[in-house]
Short mmCIF file of C-alpha atoms in Angstrom, two decimals:
data_model
loop_
_atom_site.label_atom_id
_atom_site.label_comp_id
_atom_site.label_asym_id
_atom_site.label_seq_id
_atom_site.Cartn_x
_atom_site.Cartn_y
_atom_site.Cartn_z
CA UNK A 49 -28.89 9.82 80.20
CA UNK A 50 -25.70 8.85 78.45
CA UNK A 51 -25.46 5.60 76.58
CA UNK A 52 -24.02 4.07 73.45
CA UNK A 53 -26.52 4.12 70.61
CA UNK A 54 -26.47 2.28 67.32
CA UNK A 55 -26.35 4.06 63.97
CA UNK A 56 -29.46 5.11 62.08
CA UNK A 57 -31.24 2.19 60.45
CA UNK A 58 -33.65 2.39 57.52
CA UNK A 59 -36.60 0.19 56.60
CA UNK A 60 -40.03 0.32 55.03
CA UNK A 61 -43.06 -0.43 57.19
CA UNK A 62 -46.37 -1.65 55.78
CA UNK A 63 -49.47 0.31 56.76
CA UNK A 64 -52.99 0.07 55.31
CA UNK A 65 -52.30 3.08 53.08
CA UNK A 66 -49.10 1.62 51.58
CA UNK A 67 -45.53 1.62 52.80
CA UNK A 68 -43.80 4.19 54.96
CA UNK A 69 -40.02 4.57 54.97
CA UNK A 70 -38.54 5.25 58.40
CA UNK A 71 -35.12 6.15 59.75
CA UNK A 72 -34.73 4.88 63.30
CA UNK A 73 -32.20 5.32 66.07
CA UNK A 74 -32.13 4.45 69.76
CA UNK A 75 -34.36 2.55 72.16
CA UNK A 76 -36.88 3.59 74.78
CA UNK A 77 -40.20 5.47 74.55
CA UNK A 78 -41.18 6.08 70.94
CA UNK A 79 -40.83 9.58 69.47
CA UNK A 80 -42.24 10.01 65.95
CA UNK A 81 -40.73 12.82 63.85
CA UNK A 82 -42.78 14.22 60.95
CA UNK A 83 -41.17 16.53 58.37
CA UNK A 84 -42.65 19.31 56.26
CA UNK A 85 -42.33 20.72 52.73
CA UNK A 86 -40.05 20.35 50.86
CA UNK A 87 -38.04 17.98 53.06
CA UNK A 88 -37.79 14.34 54.12
CA UNK A 89 -36.77 12.23 57.11
CA UNK A 90 -33.34 13.84 56.61
CA UNK A 91 -34.52 17.12 58.13
CA UNK A 92 -34.33 15.32 61.51
CA UNK A 93 -30.72 14.18 61.04
CA UNK A 94 -29.58 16.25 64.04
CA UNK A 95 -32.43 15.13 66.29
CA UNK A 96 -32.21 11.36 65.74
CA UNK A 97 -28.85 10.88 67.49
CA UNK A 98 -29.63 13.45 70.20
CA UNK A 99 -32.93 11.81 71.11
CA UNK A 100 -31.39 8.35 70.94
CA UNK A 101 -28.59 9.46 73.26
CA UNK A 102 -31.20 10.81 75.66
CA UNK A 103 -32.87 7.40 75.89
CA UNK A 104 -35.61 7.52 73.27
CA UNK A 105 -36.53 5.48 70.23
CA UNK A 106 -36.49 8.22 67.61
CA UNK A 107 -38.21 7.43 64.31
CA UNK A 108 -38.27 9.92 61.44
CA UNK A 109 -40.55 9.04 58.54
CA UNK A 110 -40.88 10.02 54.94
CA UNK A 111 -44.44 11.34 54.77
CA UNK A 112 -46.66 9.75 52.13
CA UNK A 113 -45.64 11.18 48.74
CA UNK A 114 -42.02 11.82 49.77
CA UNK A 115 -38.77 9.91 49.52
CA UNK A 116 -39.12 6.16 49.74
CA UNK A 117 -42.70 6.10 51.03
CA UNK A 118 -45.74 5.24 48.93
CA UNK A 119 -47.03 7.82 46.47
CA UNK A 120 -50.73 7.36 45.66
CA UNK A 121 -51.75 8.53 42.21
CA UNK A 122 -55.00 10.16 43.33
CA UNK A 123 -54.80 13.72 44.61
CA UNK A 124 -57.18 12.98 47.49
CA UNK A 125 -54.80 10.26 48.67
CA UNK A 126 -52.92 13.07 50.43
CA UNK A 127 -55.78 14.40 52.56
CA UNK A 128 -54.98 14.96 56.23
CA UNK A 129 -57.10 12.04 57.42
CA UNK A 130 -55.00 9.64 55.34
CA UNK A 131 -51.73 11.02 56.73
CA UNK A 132 -53.05 10.75 60.29
CA UNK A 133 -54.02 7.13 59.72
CA UNK A 134 -50.53 6.44 58.37
CA UNK A 135 -49.11 7.73 61.66
CA UNK A 136 -51.45 5.68 63.84
CA UNK A 137 -50.75 2.54 61.83
CA UNK A 138 -47.02 3.24 61.95
CA UNK A 139 -47.01 3.43 65.75
CA UNK A 140 -48.73 0.03 65.92
CA UNK A 141 -46.53 -1.47 63.19
CA UNK A 142 -43.50 -0.44 65.26
CA UNK A 143 -44.87 -2.55 68.09
CA UNK A 144 -46.03 0.34 70.29
CA UNK A 145 -49.37 1.50 71.63
CA UNK A 146 -48.52 5.19 71.81
CA UNK A 147 -45.85 7.75 71.00
CA UNK A 148 -44.87 11.35 71.43
CA UNK A 149 -45.19 13.00 68.02
CA UNK A 150 -43.18 16.01 66.85
CA UNK A 151 -43.68 17.79 63.54
CA UNK A 152 -42.20 20.68 61.57
CA UNK A 153 -43.94 22.86 58.97
CA UNK A 154 -46.66 20.69 57.37
CA UNK A 155 -45.46 18.03 59.78
CA UNK A 156 -46.59 20.32 62.61
CA UNK A 157 -50.13 20.33 61.19
CA UNK A 158 -49.99 16.58 60.66
CA UNK A 159 -48.70 15.97 64.19
CA UNK A 160 -51.31 18.28 65.70
CA UNK A 161 -54.17 16.64 63.82
CA UNK A 162 -52.86 13.18 64.73
CA UNK A 163 -52.90 14.17 68.41
CA UNK A 164 -56.33 15.79 68.10
CA UNK A 165 -57.99 12.80 66.43
CA UNK A 166 -56.10 10.03 68.26
CA UNK A 167 -55.14 11.06 71.79
CA UNK A 168 -54.89 7.38 72.70
CA UNK A 169 -52.03 6.92 70.21
CA UNK A 170 -50.25 10.26 70.65
CA UNK A 171 -49.68 11.07 74.30
CA UNK A 172 -47.81 14.31 73.64
CA UNK A 173 -47.25 16.64 70.68
CA UNK A 174 -44.39 18.95 69.75
CA UNK A 175 -44.94 21.61 67.09
CA UNK A 176 -42.10 23.33 65.25
CA UNK A 177 -42.45 26.53 63.18
CA UNK A 178 -46.18 26.32 62.43
CA UNK A 179 -48.43 27.07 65.43
CA UNK A 180 -51.55 25.08 66.23
CA UNK A 181 -54.77 26.64 65.03
CA UNK A 182 -57.89 24.51 65.58
CA UNK A 183 -59.93 23.44 62.57
CA UNK A 184 -62.62 25.86 61.44
CA UNK A 185 -62.97 29.32 59.99
CA UNK A 186 -63.57 30.22 56.34
CA UNK A 187 -62.77 27.85 53.47
CA UNK A 188 -58.96 27.92 53.06
CA UNK A 189 -58.83 28.62 49.34
CA UNK A 190 -61.12 31.62 49.82
CA UNK A 191 -58.75 33.03 52.44
CA UNK A 192 -55.64 32.49 50.31
CA UNK A 193 -57.27 34.03 47.23
CA UNK A 194 -57.76 37.30 49.13
CA UNK A 195 -54.13 37.59 50.21
CA UNK A 196 -51.53 39.67 48.40
CA UNK A 197 -53.68 41.99 46.33
CA UNK A 198 -52.32 41.86 42.77
CA UNK A 199 -49.80 39.23 43.87
CA UNK A 200 -50.59 35.56 44.38
CA UNK A 201 -50.00 33.76 47.67
CA UNK A 202 -47.70 30.76 47.33
CA UNK A 203 -50.36 28.31 48.59
CA UNK A 204 -52.74 29.31 45.80
CA UNK A 205 -49.84 28.96 43.35
CA UNK A 206 -49.12 25.44 44.64
CA UNK A 207 -52.76 24.36 44.48
CA UNK A 208 -53.04 24.35 40.68
CA UNK A 209 -51.93 20.87 39.50
CA UNK A 210 -48.79 20.93 37.38
CA UNK A 211 -48.12 24.64 37.66
CA UNK A 212 -45.54 24.65 40.45
CA UNK A 213 -44.05 21.41 39.14
CA UNK A 214 -43.27 23.20 35.86
CA UNK A 215 -41.23 25.74 37.82
CA UNK A 216 -39.47 23.31 40.18
CA UNK A 217 -38.71 20.13 38.29
CA UNK A 218 -36.41 21.45 35.53
CA UNK A 219 -33.92 22.46 38.25
CA UNK A 220 -34.88 20.82 41.52
CA UNK A 221 -31.53 21.45 43.16
CA UNK A 222 -31.47 25.15 42.33
CA UNK A 223 -35.08 25.65 43.33
CA UNK A 224 -34.61 23.95 46.69
CA UNK A 225 -31.43 25.92 47.39
CA UNK A 226 -33.29 29.14 46.72
CA UNK A 227 -36.26 28.27 48.92
CA UNK A 228 -34.11 27.10 51.82
CA UNK A 229 -32.14 30.35 51.63
CA UNK A 230 -35.27 32.50 51.27
CA UNK A 231 -36.71 31.21 54.55
CA UNK A 232 -33.47 30.94 56.59
CA UNK A 233 -32.74 33.58 59.21
CA UNK A 234 -29.28 34.43 57.89
CA UNK A 235 -30.04 34.52 54.15
CA UNK A 236 -33.68 35.60 53.79
CA UNK A 237 -34.43 38.76 51.81
CA UNK A 238 -34.50 41.99 53.79
CA UNK A 239 -37.72 43.61 54.99
CA UNK A 240 -37.78 45.97 52.01
CA UNK A 241 -37.31 43.21 49.41
CA UNK A 242 -40.26 41.53 47.66
CA UNK A 243 -41.79 38.85 49.89
CA UNK A 244 -40.80 35.35 48.66
CA UNK A 245 -44.16 33.96 49.81
CA UNK A 246 -45.91 35.75 46.93
CA UNK A 247 -45.76 35.55 43.13
CA UNK A 248 -46.01 38.55 40.82
CA UNK A 249 -48.33 38.30 37.80
CA UNK A 250 -46.64 36.29 35.04
CA UNK A 251 -43.64 35.49 37.26
CA UNK A 252 -42.51 32.49 39.32
CA UNK A 253 -41.93 32.02 43.01
CA UNK A 254 -38.22 31.49 42.37
CA UNK A 255 -37.85 35.01 40.99
CA UNK A 256 -37.81 36.26 44.59
CA UNK A 257 -35.40 33.71 46.03
CA UNK A 258 -31.88 34.82 46.96
CA UNK A 259 -29.02 33.21 45.08
CA UNK A 260 -25.28 32.86 45.42
CA UNK A 261 -24.81 31.17 48.78
CA UNK A 262 -26.34 28.50 50.93
CA UNK A 263 -27.29 29.15 54.54
CA UNK A 264 -24.66 27.81 56.93
CA UNK A 265 -26.90 24.99 58.17
CA UNK A 266 -27.13 23.52 54.65
CA UNK A 267 -24.01 21.91 53.20
CA UNK A 268 -23.62 20.95 49.57
CA UNK A 269 -23.93 17.33 50.71
CA UNK A 270 -27.20 18.08 52.53
CA UNK A 271 -28.58 19.77 49.44
CA UNK A 272 -27.62 16.76 47.33
CA UNK A 273 -29.65 14.50 49.62
CA UNK A 274 -32.78 16.61 49.31
CA UNK A 275 -32.37 17.24 45.59
CA UNK A 276 -31.68 13.59 44.87
CA UNK A 277 -34.92 12.52 46.50
CA UNK A 278 -37.10 15.02 44.65
CA UNK A 279 -35.33 14.46 41.33
CA UNK A 280 -36.24 10.80 41.70
CA UNK A 281 -39.83 11.23 42.92
CA UNK A 282 -40.89 14.50 41.33
CA UNK A 283 -42.70 17.18 43.31
CA UNK A 284 -46.36 16.22 42.85
CA UNK A 285 -46.68 13.98 45.91
CA UNK A 286 -45.35 16.74 48.13
CA UNK A 287 -47.45 19.47 46.50
CA UNK A 288 -50.63 17.42 46.77
CA UNK A 289 -50.70 18.28 50.49
CA UNK A 290 -51.59 21.86 49.49
CA UNK A 291 -54.24 20.60 47.08
CA UNK A 292 -56.23 18.94 49.86
CA UNK A 293 -56.72 21.88 52.19
CA UNK A 294 -60.39 22.35 51.33
CA UNK A 295 -60.97 18.61 51.72
CA UNK A 296 -59.30 18.77 55.13
CA UNK A 297 -61.52 21.72 56.06
CA UNK A 298 -64.58 19.60 55.26
CA UNK A 299 -63.23 16.38 56.80
CA UNK A 300 -62.38 18.05 60.11
CA UNK A 301 -65.51 20.17 60.48
CA UNK A 302 -66.59 18.06 63.44
CA UNK A 303 -63.49 19.26 65.33
CA UNK A 304 -63.93 22.99 64.70
CA UNK A 305 -62.40 24.94 67.57
CA UNK A 306 -61.22 21.80 69.37
CA UNK A 307 -58.22 22.09 71.71
CA UNK A 308 -55.37 19.60 71.98
CA UNK A 309 -55.24 18.60 75.64
CA UNK A 310 -52.10 16.42 75.73
CA UNK A 311 -48.79 17.85 76.95
CA UNK A 312 -47.48 20.05 74.14
CA UNK A 313 -44.50 22.11 73.07
CA UNK A 314 -44.03 24.87 70.50
CA UNK A 315 -40.72 26.09 69.05
CA UNK A 316 -40.63 28.77 66.35
CA UNK A 317 -38.21 31.20 64.75
CA UNK A 318 -38.60 34.90 65.45
CA UNK A 319 -37.98 35.71 61.76
CA UNK A 320 -40.31 33.05 60.39
CA UNK A 321 -43.43 34.33 58.65
CA UNK A 322 -45.33 31.37 60.13
CA UNK A 323 -44.90 32.80 63.61
CA UNK A 324 -45.58 36.41 62.70
CA UNK A 325 -48.62 35.79 60.50
CA UNK A 326 -50.01 33.36 63.09
CA UNK A 327 -49.22 35.41 66.19
CA UNK A 328 -52.91 35.27 67.18
CA UNK A 329 -52.75 31.47 67.15
CA UNK A 330 -49.77 31.56 69.52
CA UNK A 331 -51.57 34.03 71.79
CA UNK A 332 -54.56 31.66 71.89
CA UNK A 333 -52.52 28.75 73.25
CA UNK A 334 -54.02 28.93 76.79
CA UNK A 335 -57.33 27.90 75.20
CA UNK A 336 -56.17 25.81 72.23
CA UNK A 337 -53.22 24.02 73.89
CA UNK A 338 -54.22 23.77 77.55
CA UNK A 339 -51.50 21.16 78.10
CA UNK A 340 -48.75 23.47 76.79
CA UNK A 341 -45.50 22.92 78.69
CA UNK A 342 -43.28 25.39 76.83
CA UNK A 343 -43.50 27.87 73.95
CA UNK A 344 -40.25 29.33 72.66
CA UNK A 345 -39.29 31.69 69.83
CA UNK A 346 -35.62 31.44 68.82
CA UNK A 347 -34.27 34.93 68.13
CA UNK A 348 -32.86 35.49 64.64
CA UNK A 349 -34.00 32.06 63.48
CA UNK A 350 -35.96 31.45 60.29
CA UNK A 351 -38.28 28.65 59.27
CA UNK A 352 -36.01 25.58 59.39
CA UNK A 353 -35.64 25.66 63.17
CA UNK A 354 -34.35 22.15 63.90
CA UNK A 355 -31.72 22.50 61.18
CA UNK A 356 -30.81 26.17 61.77
CA UNK A 357 -30.54 25.74 65.56
CA UNK A 358 -30.10 22.01 66.21
CA UNK A 359 -28.41 22.29 69.61
CA UNK A 360 -31.06 24.61 71.05
CA UNK A 361 -33.91 22.58 69.60
CA UNK A 362 -32.42 19.30 70.81
CA UNK A 363 -32.13 20.68 74.33
CA UNK A 364 -35.70 21.96 74.32
CA UNK A 365 -37.04 18.68 72.94
CA UNK A 366 -35.18 16.45 75.38
CA UNK A 367 -36.10 18.60 78.39
CA UNK A 368 -39.75 18.49 77.36
CA UNK A 369 -39.72 14.74 76.72
CA UNK A 370 -38.06 14.03 80.07
CA UNK A 371 -40.91 15.81 81.82
CA UNK A 372 -43.59 13.62 80.20
CA UNK A 373 -45.17 10.64 81.96
CA UNK A 374 -43.49 7.42 80.80
CA UNK A 375 -45.64 5.64 78.23
#
């Protein structure tokens, strides 16, 4: 479908949990785009016009705690159930009954849980970078504490209030540049280098980030957008997602092992640790995602799939969306 589409528009939408900032483009069936850490609506800048051109109403939000959305003071204000309810309320506030939902990184988990808990509101789910693994298993913090031996897994590092903030906030721009490079296919450390997902005793996560050049998908202007948002908001709202993983484990216990039955899509990067560490989750898709339409790994791609490979991702997304029943 080829049509003229208006430019991206921005507004804040009231939901019971506060206000959610959205960037919107196009008209047609609603597609909700949910970002991950440490990003914002801007991580979908390549998808908004492509989806709009294809005949969809594409809406990218700032997740609670990010950008121009509300930032509750309480740590438990960032539990998964609250983020899911934000998404349901947002669909209704936008005047729709249902939407296709697509998420990346933490947004993939948020999108998956939204679809799992509210199939009436989310008729299809697209997952980028982080595979779907049903709720259940051991307590998350116990699992993370056992990873890495003498080194500390980054999730455990993020879970201690104030600790990661002390590393990131004195130089948000430099920290973000390092992380984006560390997890990008073209700039990530080699297989023999120390893994940037772990922290050595007495060190910081940033000690293992590459420096000196940005990945080609990230311009100086793009970096300024991301850095400007986190310099204004601080990092705590974003990091509080990691600090609720045990709460989520308890909240979702009634859904342990539950599959997502709606039409689904997965796109990952072949060099992304999320897809290699969670290979068993991908292999389990026939049981956990019985409505799976397509699962693709992009060769040589890192973690930031929709920014590293926008043309390929846009094609995969639009082909998948076109095959869905019209809402």
